């Protein structure tokens, strides 16, 4: 089933990219012709921009095929991250097109050419804008649906192209009615937008490779799934590692009754792993256990008091993993402190001292977990 899903994703991405290539090459031909005939630097640069889009789509197709290659000995978790590298290549193509366009536009500011617009020019520009708007929406929607960063980038770029083509149209209309030629300046504007787009796409890909925070909704959905499983009373510290779009490997802490035996825990862990894989396509390579006191009701009241002490501190996001060992007179729990808090160590020490003050007969062990 997973293989079929991956094949469907690959086919859809390739099909969408081919549509993008066809439309962009069509626009390149028409814009290049009318740009040369009318001596319009803005239209010619628009054609160059469309050509870079076509090249980007070709890169996306190649990357998608490579990313869906079977795992091998050197890459046991697959080749999914190639898609992020392809997004960086796409960004490079866009950035280069932007720099080249900027240089040519600046040249035309100092050496302007007489432009000649015709009805055909306006028709092609209007059709181009409409096609790019439709293409942008279509490609971006497909990219978001199938979690393809390259397609999302291409879709956003196509929408930006429509806006830029609109500026070319406006400059042409302005020239017709006022004889004011702002072609080269529009070219500079187009170039800046292209460069900005390239930088943004590049940074998005870099963030994915570096390890961008997984969106909260995904984390919460997986935790909810885990907590619905019998004998699981909490899911914490869910850490996901991205090995390409829709390819996650992770680990999680689950809270279970302290009365459970290893014989009972083993099938529970396997059950959690299988359910999360089936429902979310996330492979949990490690499940760690938090024991939950179940043999003494008074401990629940004590836990709540400590919870109140901990959560009264600004910047504390979560309190979990609480366990009290009566035999050793020890209390342990984990906390999460917001990354934006600068005095994290001060907060930790304050919590430790406050809990020690309230329960001086106990050894207090506090672990600060990562805010993920």
PDB file of N, CA and C in Angstrom, residues 9 12-13 16-17 132-159 246:
ATOM      1  N   UNK A   9       2.225   9.345  -5.906  1.00  0.00           N
ATOM      2  CA  UNK A   9       2.798  10.664  -5.634  1.00  0.00           C
ATOM      3  C   UNK A   9       3.802  11.036  -6.714  1.00  0.00           C
ATOM      4  N   UNK A  12       2.032  11.828 -10.063  1.00  0.00           N
ATOM      5  CA  UNK A  12       1.310  13.107 -10.031  1.00  0.00           C
ATOM      6  C   UNK A  12       2.285  14.277 -10.134  1.00  0.00           C
ATOM      7  N   UNK A  13       3.398  14.190  -9.395  1.00  0.00           N
ATOM      8  CA  UNK A  13       4.393  15.265  -9.420  1.00  0.00           C
ATOM      9  C   UNK A  13       4.996  15.411 -10.816  1.00  0.00           C
ATOM     10  N   UNK A  16       2.379  16.864 -13.223  1.00  0.00           N
ATOM     11  CA  UNK A  16       2.205  18.302 -12.961  1.00  0.00           C
ATOM     12  C   UNK A  16       3.387  19.100 -13.493  1.00  0.00           C
ATOM     13  N   UNK A  17       4.578  18.565 -13.309  1.00  0.00           N
ATOM     14  CA  UNK A  17       5.786  19.249 -13.793  1.00  0.00           C
ATOM     15  C   UNK A  17       5.801  19.333 -15.318  1.00  0.00           C
ATOM     16  N   UNK A 132      -0.644  31.861 -16.072  1.00  0.00           N
ATOM     17  CA  UNK A 132       0.255  31.767 -14.920  1.00  0.00           C
ATOM     18  C   UNK A 132      -0.511  31.715 -13.595  1.00  0.00           C
ATOM     19  N   UNK A 133      -1.594  32.468 -13.514  1.00  0.00           N
ATOM     20  CA  UNK A 133      -2.418  32.428 -12.298  1.00  0.00           C
ATOM     21  C   UNK A 133      -3.025  31.039 -12.100  1.00  0.00           C
ATOM     22  N   UNK A 134      -3.564  30.490 -13.187  1.00  0.00           N
ATOM     23  CA  UNK A 134      -4.165  29.156 -13.116  1.00  0.00           C
ATOM     24  C   UNK A 134      -3.108  28.092 -12.827  1.00  0.00           C
ATOM     25  N   UNK A 135      -1.975  28.212 -13.510  1.00  0.00           N
ATOM     26  CA  UNK A 135      -0.889  27.249 -13.314  1.00  0.00           C
ATOM     27  C   UNK A 135      -0.358  27.317 -11.883  1.00  0.00           C
ATOM     28  N   UNK A 136      -0.190  28.533 -11.384  1.00  0.00           N
ATOM     29  CA  UNK A 136       0.323  28.707 -10.026  1.00  0.00           C
ATOM     30  C   UNK A 136      -0.572  28.062  -8.989  1.00  0.00           C
ATOM     31  N   UNK A 137      -1.866  28.308  -9.117  1.00  0.00           N
ATOM     32  CA  UNK A 137      -2.816  27.732  -8.156  1.00  0.00           C
ATOM     33  C   UNK A 137      -2.830  26.208  -8.258  1.00  0.00           C
ATOM     34  N   UNK A 138      -2.848  25.708  -9.484  1.00  0.00           N
ATOM     35  CA  UNK A 138      -2.903  24.255  -9.706  1.00  0.00           C
ATOM     36  C   UNK A 138      -1.657  23.559  -9.160  1.00  0.00           C
ATOM     37  N   UNK A 139      -0.490  24.065  -9.529  1.00  0.00           N
ATOM     38  CA  UNK A 139       0.769  23.433  -9.122  1.00  0.00           C
ATOM     39  C   UNK A 139       0.960  23.506  -7.608  1.00  0.00           C
ATOM     40  N   UNK A 140       0.648  24.646  -7.021  1.00  0.00           N
ATOM     41  CA  UNK A 140       0.813  24.789  -5.573  1.00  0.00           C
ATOM     42  C   UNK A 140      -0.135  23.864  -4.812  1.00  0.00           C
ATOM     43  N   UNK A 141      -1.374  23.755  -5.281  1.00  0.00           N
ATOM     44  CA  UNK A 141      -2.337  22.858  -4.632  1.00  0.00           C
ATOM     45  C   UNK A 141      -1.875  21.406  -4.688  1.00  0.00           C
ATOM     46  N   UNK A 142      -1.366  21.008  -5.848  1.00  0.00           N
ATOM     47  CA  UNK A 142      -0.850  19.640  -5.992  1.00  0.00           C
ATOM     48  C   UNK A 142       0.364  19.443  -5.083  1.00  0.00           C
ATOM     49  N   UNK A 143       1.230  20.452  -5.046  1.00  0.00           N
ATOM     50  CA  UNK A 143       2.426  20.374  -4.205  1.00  0.00           C
ATOM     51  C   UNK A 143       2.090  20.223  -2.737  1.00  0.00           C
ATOM     52  N   UNK A 144       1.092  20.976  -2.277  1.00  0.00           N
ATOM     53  CA  UNK A 144       0.683  20.898  -0.870  1.00  0.00           C
ATOM     54  C   UNK A 144      -0.011  19.567  -0.575  1.00  0.00           C
ATOM     55  N   UNK A 145      -0.808  19.096  -1.524  1.00  0.00           N
ATOM     56  CA  UNK A 145      -1.528  17.838  -1.337  1.00  0.00           C
ATOM     57  C   UNK A 145      -0.573  16.655  -1.232  1.00  0.00           C
ATOM     58  N   UNK A 146       0.474  16.671  -2.065  1.00  0.00           N
ATOM     59  CA  UNK A 146       1.416  15.549  -2.090  1.00  0.00           C
ATOM     60  C   UNK A 146       2.747  15.898  -1.412  1.00  0.00           C
ATOM     61  N   UNK A 147       2.745  16.999  -0.682  1.00  0.00           N
ATOM     62  CA  UNK A 147       3.909  17.407   0.116  1.00  0.00           C
ATOM     63  C   UNK A 147       5.192  17.428  -0.712  1.00  0.00           C
ATOM     64  N   UNK A 148       5.142  18.168  -1.812  1.00  0.00           N
ATOM     65  CA  UNK A 148       6.313  18.315  -2.677  1.00  0.00           C
ATOM     66  C   UNK A 148       6.823  19.751  -2.584  1.00  0.00           C
ATOM     67  N   UNK A 149       7.949  19.979  -1.895  1.00  0.00           N
ATOM     68  CA  UNK A 149       8.466  21.342  -1.760  1.00  0.00           C
ATOM     69  C   UNK A 149       8.811  21.984  -3.100  1.00  0.00           C
ATOM     70  N   UNK A 150       9.264  21.170  -4.048  1.00  0.00           N
ATOM     71  CA  UNK A 150       9.619  21.708  -5.364  1.00  0.00           C
ATOM     72  C   UNK A 150       8.386  22.230  -6.093  1.00  0.00           C
ATOM     73  N   UNK A 151       7.280  21.478  -6.011  1.00  0.00           N
ATOM     74  CA  UNK A 151       6.047  21.921  -6.666  1.00  0.00           C
ATOM     75  C   UNK A 151       5.456  23.145  -5.978  1.00  0.00           C
ATOM     76  N   UNK A 152       5.506  23.155  -4.663  1.00  0.00           N
ATOM     77  CA  UNK A 152       5.006  24.328  -3.929  1.00  0.00           C
ATOM     78  C   UNK A 152       5.795  25.566  -4.339  1.00  0.00           C
ATOM     79  N   UNK A 153       7.120  25.386  -4.441  1.00  0.00           N
ATOM     80  CA  UNK A 153       7.985  26.502  -4.854  1.00  0.00           C
ATOM     81  C   UNK A 153       7.648  26.950  -6.273  1.00  0.00           C
ATOM     82  N   UNK A 154       7.447  25.988  -7.169  1.00  0.00           N
ATOM     83  CA  UNK A 154       7.118  26.316  -8.561  1.00  0.00           C
ATOM     84  C   UNK A 154       5.761  27.002  -8.657  1.00  0.00           C
ATOM     85  N   UNK A 155       4.808  26.535  -7.848  1.00  0.00           N
ATOM     86  CA  UNK A 155       3.479  27.147  -7.855  1.00  0.00           C
ATOM     87  C   UNK A 155       3.507  28.581  -7.370  1.00  0.00           C
ATOM     88  N   UNK A 156       4.241  28.812  -6.300  1.00  0.00           N
ATOM     89  CA  UNK A 156       4.373  30.175  -5.769  1.00  0.00           C
ATOM     90  C   UNK A 156       5.072  31.078  -6.779  1.00  0.00           C
ATOM     91  N   UNK A 157       6.075  30.518  -7.436  1.00  0.00           N
ATOM     92  CA  UNK A 157       6.824  31.282  -8.433  1.00  0.00           C
ATOM     93  C   UNK A 157       5.933  31.655  -9.617  1.00  0.00           C
ATOM     94  N   UNK A 158       5.065  30.724 -10.022  1.00  0.00           N
ATOM     95  CA  UNK A 158       4.158  30.993 -11.151  1.00  0.00           C
ATOM     96  C   UNK A 158       3.182  32.117 -10.813  1.00  0.00           C
ATOM     97  N   UNK A 159       2.703  32.121  -9.582  1.00  0.00           N
ATOM     98  CA  UNK A 159       1.794  33.193  -9.153  1.00  0.00           C
ATOM     99  C   UNK A 159       2.518  34.539  -9.152  1.00  0.00           C
ATOM    100  N   UNK A 246       7.026  13.541   3.648  1.00  0.00           N
ATOM    101  CA  UNK A 246       6.212  12.398   4.080  1.00  0.00           C
ATOM    102  C   UNK A 246       7.037  11.196   4.530  1.00  0.00           C
TER     103      UNK A 246
END
